[in-house]
XYZ file of N, CA, C and O in Angstrom:
480
model
N 0.928 -1.245 0.035
C 0.009 -0.082 -0.212
C 0.944 1.143 0.114
O 2.256 1.144 0.379
N 0.361 2.129 -0.298
C 0.944 3.622 -0.517
C -0.002 4.670 0.500
O -1.222 4.664 0.303
N 0.954 5.279 1.175
C 0.214 6.502 2.038
C 0.825 7.844 1.611
O 1.634 8.092 1.248
N -0.331 8.878 1.383
C -0.090 10.150 1.056
C -0.360 10.821 2.257
O -1.637 11.092 2.674
N 0.437 12.068 2.349
C 0.291 12.993 3.576
C 0.174 14.484 3.095
O 1.392 14.518 2.710
N -0.751 14.941 2.878
C -0.415 16.380 2.207
C -0.135 17.326 3.743
O -0.685 17.059 4.704
N 0.050 18.511 3.326
C 0.331 19.664 4.337
C 0.579 21.156 3.569
O 0.669 20.991 2.404
N 0.309 22.038 4.327
C 0.714 23.356 3.896
C -0.734 23.970 3.501
O -0.581 25.355 2.931
N -1.859 23.815 3.456
C -2.852 24.292 3.555
C -3.386 25.284 4.596
O -2.674 25.752 5.488
N -4.104 26.439 4.209
C -4.576 27.397 5.147
C -5.411 28.384 4.594
O -5.726 28.109 3.484
N -5.412 29.563 5.454
C -6.151 30.488 4.906
C -5.284 31.422 4.297
O -4.101 32.107 5.121
N -5.442 32.116 3.201
C -4.609 33.205 2.718
C -5.552 34.522 1.964
O -6.539 33.881 1.637
N -5.088 35.475 1.905
C -5.680 36.615 1.085
C -5.559 36.581 -0.370
O -4.475 35.723 -0.720
N -6.619 37.216 -1.176
C -6.353 36.840 -2.545
C -4.977 37.861 -3.115
O -4.949 38.713 -2.353
N -4.379 37.034 -3.748
C -2.880 37.570 -4.412
C -1.946 36.834 -3.730
O -0.694 37.002 -4.114
N -2.142 36.250 -2.603
C -1.365 35.595 -1.760
C -0.604 34.335 -2.227
O -1.146 33.660 -3.381
N 0.164 33.566 -1.486
C 0.768 32.178 -1.917
C 0.630 31.219 -0.857
O 0.888 31.803 0.371
N 0.713 30.160 -1.072
C 1.022 28.832 -0.434
C 1.484 27.822 -0.983
O 1.722 27.798 -2.204
N 2.396 27.220 -0.583
C 2.957 26.036 -1.057
C 2.567 24.515 -0.257
O 2.506 24.286 1.128
N 1.988 23.724 -1.005
C 1.537 22.378 -0.517
C 2.496 21.283 -0.650
O 3.326 21.366 -1.743
N 2.592 20.439 0.140
C 3.427 19.557 0.115
C 2.841 18.220 0.117
O 1.733 17.860 0.990
N 3.346 17.091 -0.366
C 2.568 15.799 -0.083
C 3.856 14.655 -0.093
O 4.695 14.344 -1.002
N 3.843 14.029 0.828
C 4.901 12.894 1.082
C 4.062 11.450 0.971
O 3.248 11.229 1.516
N 5.006 10.848 -0.010
C 4.387 9.201 -0.167
C 5.286 8.444 0.622
O 6.664 8.290 0.660
N 4.629 7.743 1.599
C 5.433 6.337 1.906
C 4.726 4.939 1.797
O 3.565 4.825 1.450
N 5.335 3.803 1.999
C 5.027 2.721 1.766
C 5.561 1.962 0.325
O 6.662 2.223 0.351
N 4.690 1.513 -0.203
C 5.123 0.967 -1.622
C 5.400 1.870 -2.468
O 4.550 2.091 -3.345
N 6.389 2.670 -2.435
C 6.918 3.803 -3.209
C 7.664 3.503 -4.606
O 8.302 4.478 -5.200
N 7.665 2.181 -5.078
C 8.340 2.057 -6.176
C 7.602 1.988 -7.286
O 6.408 1.830 -7.236
N 7.925 2.143 -8.693
C 7.327 2.230 -9.844
C 6.050 3.245 -9.702
O 5.080 2.960 -10.394
N 6.524 4.379 -9.364
C 5.738 5.593 -9.494
C 5.478 6.066 -10.734
O 6.582 6.516 -11.162
N 4.368 6.352 -11.375
C 4.318 6.705 -12.819
C 4.405 8.198 -12.717
O 5.140 8.818 -13.236
N 3.478 8.899 -11.670
C 3.204 10.155 -11.679
C 2.812 10.614 -10.133
O 2.246 9.744 -9.621
N 2.961 11.672 -9.949
C 2.196 12.391 -8.678
C 1.419 13.733 -9.125
O 2.019 14.359 -9.917
N 0.531 13.951 -8.319
C -0.167 15.259 -8.752
C -1.142 15.569 -8.043
O -1.302 15.276 -6.521
N -1.930 16.534 -8.036
C -2.847 17.498 -7.427
C -4.027 17.583 -8.262
O -4.087 18.092 -9.249
N -5.108 17.281 -7.254
C -6.614 17.444 -7.667
C -7.082 18.669 -6.576
O -6.891 18.595 -5.649
N -8.365 18.992 -6.839
C -9.038 19.661 -5.582
C -10.626 19.778 -5.934
O -10.945 19.576 -7.105
N -11.260 19.874 -4.838
C -12.700 19.952 -4.834
C -13.548 20.884 -4.101
O -13.123 21.192 -2.797
N -13.889 21.754 -4.644
C -14.555 23.076 -3.944
C -16.139 22.558 -3.474
O -16.631 21.586 -4.217
N -16.541 23.356 -2.694
C -17.937 22.784 -2.052
C -18.953 22.866 -3.286
O -19.117 23.828 -4.133
N -19.901 21.617 -3.586
C -20.535 21.502 -4.412
C -20.302 21.261 -5.646
O -21.019 21.012 -6.646
N -19.047 20.968 -5.799
C -18.329 20.607 -6.994
C -17.783 19.394 -7.185
O -17.438 18.810 -6.097
N -17.399 19.012 -8.494
C -16.648 17.625 -8.634
C -15.272 17.760 -8.462
O -14.672 18.927 -8.659
N -14.547 16.702 -8.011
C -12.961 17.132 -7.979
C -12.437 17.190 -9.509
O -13.032 16.578 -10.519
N -11.573 18.233 -9.584
C -10.925 18.624 -10.817
C -9.377 18.427 -10.829
O -8.772 18.605 -9.807
N -8.778 18.066 -12.011
C -7.657 17.904 -11.903
C -6.612 19.496 -12.051
O -7.242 20.414 -12.582
N -5.548 19.597 -11.097
C -5.055 20.918 -10.977
C -3.654 20.636 -11.702
O -3.368 21.428 -12.653
N -2.615 19.539 -11.341
C -1.635 19.718 -11.822
C -0.797 18.182 -11.590
O -1.456 17.587 -10.726
N 0.082 17.759 -12.679
C 0.686 16.376 -12.360
C 2.144 16.353 -12.790
O 2.362 17.439 -13.543
N 3.237 15.603 -12.256
C 4.327 15.508 -12.832
C 4.855 14.183 -12.853
O 4.361 13.192 -11.805
N 5.410 13.732 -14.003
C 5.920 12.188 -14.377
C 7.242 12.152 -13.678
O 7.763 12.866 -13.247
N 7.170 10.864 -13.124
C 8.585 10.128 -12.560
C 9.669 10.260 -13.771
O 10.541 10.672 -13.384
N 9.270 9.747 -14.770
C 10.150 9.510 -16.034
C 10.250 10.995 -16.549
O 9.332 11.436 -17.497
N 11.349 11.704 -16.357
C 11.433 13.204 -16.853
C 10.913 14.284 -16.524
O 11.407 15.454 -16.843
N 10.132 14.015 -15.560
C 9.427 15.420 -14.939
C 8.475 16.169 -15.779
O 8.746 17.333 -15.627
N 8.008 15.433 -16.736
C 6.992 16.359 -17.365
C 5.701 16.717 -16.502
O 5.540 16.050 -15.708
N 5.421 17.840 -16.938
C 4.329 18.493 -15.916
C 3.097 18.793 -16.915
O 3.245 19.392 -18.298
N 2.278 19.039 -16.500
C 0.837 19.557 -17.022
C -0.063 20.096 -16.119
O -0.053 19.656 -14.749
N -0.790 21.177 -16.408
C -1.624 21.902 -15.594
C -2.948 22.183 -16.043
O -3.106 22.054 -17.354
N -3.927 22.555 -15.138
C -5.100 22.721 -15.696
C -5.103 24.143 -16.335
O -4.176 25.041 -15.683
N -5.878 24.601 -17.226
C -6.108 25.813 -17.665
C -6.249 26.856 -16.585
O -5.410 28.303 -16.637
N -6.846 26.781 -15.588
C -7.207 27.783 -14.704
C -6.026 27.952 -13.805
O -6.157 29.057 -13.158
N -4.893 27.233 -13.908
C -3.926 27.416 -12.827
C -2.662 27.986 -13.550
O -1.667 28.001 -13.063
N -2.412 27.795 -14.939
C -1.268 27.653 -15.384
C -0.583 28.905 -15.241
O -1.508 30.133 -15.225
N 0.392 29.516 -15.031
C 1.087 30.620 -15.071
C 1.205 31.206 -13.637
O 1.475 32.045 -13.145
N 0.186 30.292 -12.642
C 0.109 30.582 -11.120
C 0.953 29.528 -10.447
O 1.238 29.972 -9.267
N 0.588 28.479 -10.680
C 1.021 27.399 -9.782
C 1.832 26.564 -10.472
O 2.178 26.682 -11.654
N 2.972 25.931 -9.595
C 4.043 25.116 -10.087
C 4.295 24.063 -9.461
O 4.063 24.006 -8.075
N 4.196 22.939 -10.098
C 4.298 21.733 -9.254
C 5.977 21.246 -9.587
O 6.475 21.391 -10.444
N 6.335 20.499 -8.561
C 7.664 20.037 -8.624
C 7.732 18.825 -7.573
O 6.799 18.610 -7.078
N 9.066 18.181 -7.658
C 8.974 16.689 -6.929
C 10.359 16.653 -6.528
O 11.542 17.211 -6.946
N 10.729 16.062 -5.374
C 11.944 15.666 -4.667
C 11.750 13.916 -4.611
O 11.382 13.518 -3.534
N 12.344 13.409 -5.856
C 12.284 11.812 -6.099
C 12.795 11.244 -4.670
O 12.248 10.136 -4.405
N 13.978 11.559 -4.150
C 14.666 11.140 -2.990
C 13.807 11.147 -1.844
O 14.181 10.210 -0.970
N 12.914 12.281 -1.816
C 12.084 11.885 -0.609
C 10.600 11.721 -0.839
O 9.789 11.722 0.021
N 10.428 11.327 -2.045
C 8.998 10.646 -2.374
C 7.941 11.842 -2.311
O 7.028 11.624 -1.581
N 8.388 13.083 -2.332
C 7.351 14.253 -2.241
C 7.206 15.348 -3.332
O 8.112 15.393 -3.985
N 6.089 15.664 -3.426
C 5.635 16.250 -4.556
C 5.261 17.758 -3.656
O 4.595 17.663 -2.759
N 5.531 18.937 -4.450
C 5.116 20.024 -4.105
C 4.114 20.790 -5.208
O 4.207 20.559 -6.321
N 3.318 21.506 -4.785
C 2.533 22.592 -5.339
C 2.520 23.761 -5.001
O 2.216 24.427 -3.798
N 3.599 24.742 -5.518
C 3.568 26.222 -5.101
C 2.513 27.016 -5.859
O 2.195 27.111 -7.385
N 1.653 27.796 -5.208
C 0.594 28.375 -5.705
C 0.784 29.957 -5.481
O 0.770 30.183 -4.162
N 0.774 30.860 -6.427
C 1.077 31.977 -6.543
C -0.255 32.871 -7.004
O -1.102 32.412 -7.513
N -0.388 34.111 -6.497
C -1.492 34.718 -7.234
C -2.766 34.316 -6.768
O -3.650 34.044 -7.711
N -3.085 33.710 -5.745
C -4.140 32.902 -5.349
C -5.859 33.781 -5.657
O -5.504 34.876 -5.390
N -6.552 33.196 -5.877
C -7.817 33.672 -6.143
C -8.963 33.046 -5.276
O -8.927 31.725 -5.052
N -9.899 33.626 -5.020
C -11.005 33.202 -4.084
C -11.691 31.915 -4.783
O -11.846 30.861 -4.231
N -11.689 31.823 -5.948
C -11.805 30.767 -6.743
C -11.260 29.319 -6.931
O -11.459 28.339 -7.099
N -9.917 29.792 -6.191
C -8.970 28.632 -5.934
C -9.219 27.800 -4.713
O -8.627 26.808 -4.138
N -10.222 28.227 -3.845
C -10.516 27.854 -2.358
C -11.203 26.397 -3.020
O -12.136 26.200 -3.615
N -10.568 25.409 -2.050
C -10.935 24.051 -2.178
C -10.064 23.158 -1.175
O -9.315 23.488 -0.689
N -10.995 21.818 -1.379
C -9.630 20.881 -0.759
C -8.941 20.099 -1.966
O -9.133 19.726 -2.712
N -7.565 20.454 -1.595
C -6.402 19.857 -2.349
C -6.145 18.617 -2.046
O -5.681 18.434 -0.873
N -6.328 17.523 -2.904
C -5.851 16.237 -2.678
C -4.731 15.892 -3.576
O -4.579 16.131 -4.611
N -3.765 15.313 -2.783
C -2.432 14.655 -3.726
C -2.702 13.444 -4.086
O -3.720 12.374 -3.625
N -2.498 12.924 -5.573
C -2.874 11.825 -6.405
C -1.636 11.203 -6.732
O -0.580 11.799 -7.037
N -1.496 9.739 -6.545
C -0.182 9.121 -6.813
C -0.480 7.873 -8.166
O -1.394 7.233 -7.450
N 0.100 7.514 -9.043
C -0.209 6.572 -10.012
C 1.090 5.710 -10.060
O 2.144 5.941 -10.090
N 0.660 4.423 -9.670
C 1.915 3.249 -9.949
C 1.418 2.248 -11.065
O 0.165 1.974 -11.042
N 2.242 2.206 -11.920
C 2.068 1.168 -13.010
C 3.021 0.097 -12.876
O 4.034 0.002 -13.017
N 2.002 -1.128 -12.290
C 2.849 -2.738 -12.258
C 2.263 -3.382 -13.523
O 1.475 -3.324 -14.282
N 2.855 -4.541 -13.534
C 2.757 -5.466 -14.436
C 1.021 -6.073 -14.308
O 0.348 -6.232 -15.376
N 0.432 -5.783 -13.111
C -0.510 -6.310 -12.841
C -1.806 -5.368 -13.411
O -2.947 -5.400 -13.424
N -1.262 -3.998 -13.618
C -2.168 -3.011 -13.762
C -2.004 -1.487 -13.248
O -0.575 -1.394 -12.823
N -2.556 -0.762 -13.306
C -2.323 0.686 -12.689
C -3.358 1.034 -11.525
O -4.371 0.477 -11.412
N -2.580 1.360 -10.469
C -2.862 1.576 -9.169
C -3.099 3.219 -8.958
O -1.899 3.741 -8.986
N -3.906 3.645 -8.121
C -4.164 5.097 -7.952
C -4.502 5.195 -6.545
O -5.139 4.476 -5.639
N -3.732 6.182 -5.718
C -3.746 6.313 -4.545
C -4.172 7.865 -4.221
O -3.809 8.754 -5.083
N -5.011 8.110 -3.036
C -5.468 9.447 -3.007
C -4.858 10.041 -1.363
O -4.801 9.000 -0.384
N -4.446 11.204 -1.081
C -4.070 11.384 0.056
C -5.417 12.104 0.989
O -6.751 12.092 0.237
N -5.640 12.387 2.311
C -6.640 12.858 3.005
C -7.276 14.242 2.614
O -8.362 14.674 2.806
N -6.334 14.991 1.860
C -6.778 16.371 1.396
C -6.388 17.571 2.400
O -6.311 17.173 3.745
N -6.210 18.525 2.072
C -5.911 19.542 2.933
C -6.514 21.114 2.250
O -6.675 21.371 1.140
N -6.883 21.861 3.286
C -8.153 22.803 2.887
C -7.131 24.009 2.527
O -6.411 24.422 3.205
N -7.747 24.796 1.388
C -6.879 25.709 1.177
C -8.133 26.988 0.932
O -9.080 26.690 0.251
N -8.178 27.956 1.503
C -9.052 29.277 1.651
C -8.355 30.233 1.268
O -7.745 30.810 1.876
N -9.167 30.854 0.153
C -8.673 32.178 -0.482
C -9.622 33.271 0.135
O -10.931 33.258 -0.593
N -9.525 33.974 0.758
C -10.466 35.132 1.397
C -9.836 36.225 1.810
O -8.972 36.254 2.614
N -10.577 37.546 1.788
C -10.055 38.524 2.481
C -10.860 38.818 4.076
O -10.499 39.685 4.617
């Protein structure tokens, strides 16, 4: 099994910044990618950003491009999400996501989530 623990959420004013962290533990071999999703009240969970293990390729939702940056520390099995110029519409619970590709198939894991609130 894989355990994911997020941290770094909180309350921030519009235009401010936060840095989320997600540490993976357990069976952390053959990680294909790690990423972030978010879910606002009354809405479905949506993709935010992802980074691949091979090559560190990144991808972002259009709504966060040029404001958020995803990065990783492979040695620490940790992924980060630097969020700048935050907007009220970024308010959501942010979830860490990890994909492992094994011979038997692809396995997906989720963290418990960390709340980000952008408000004045």
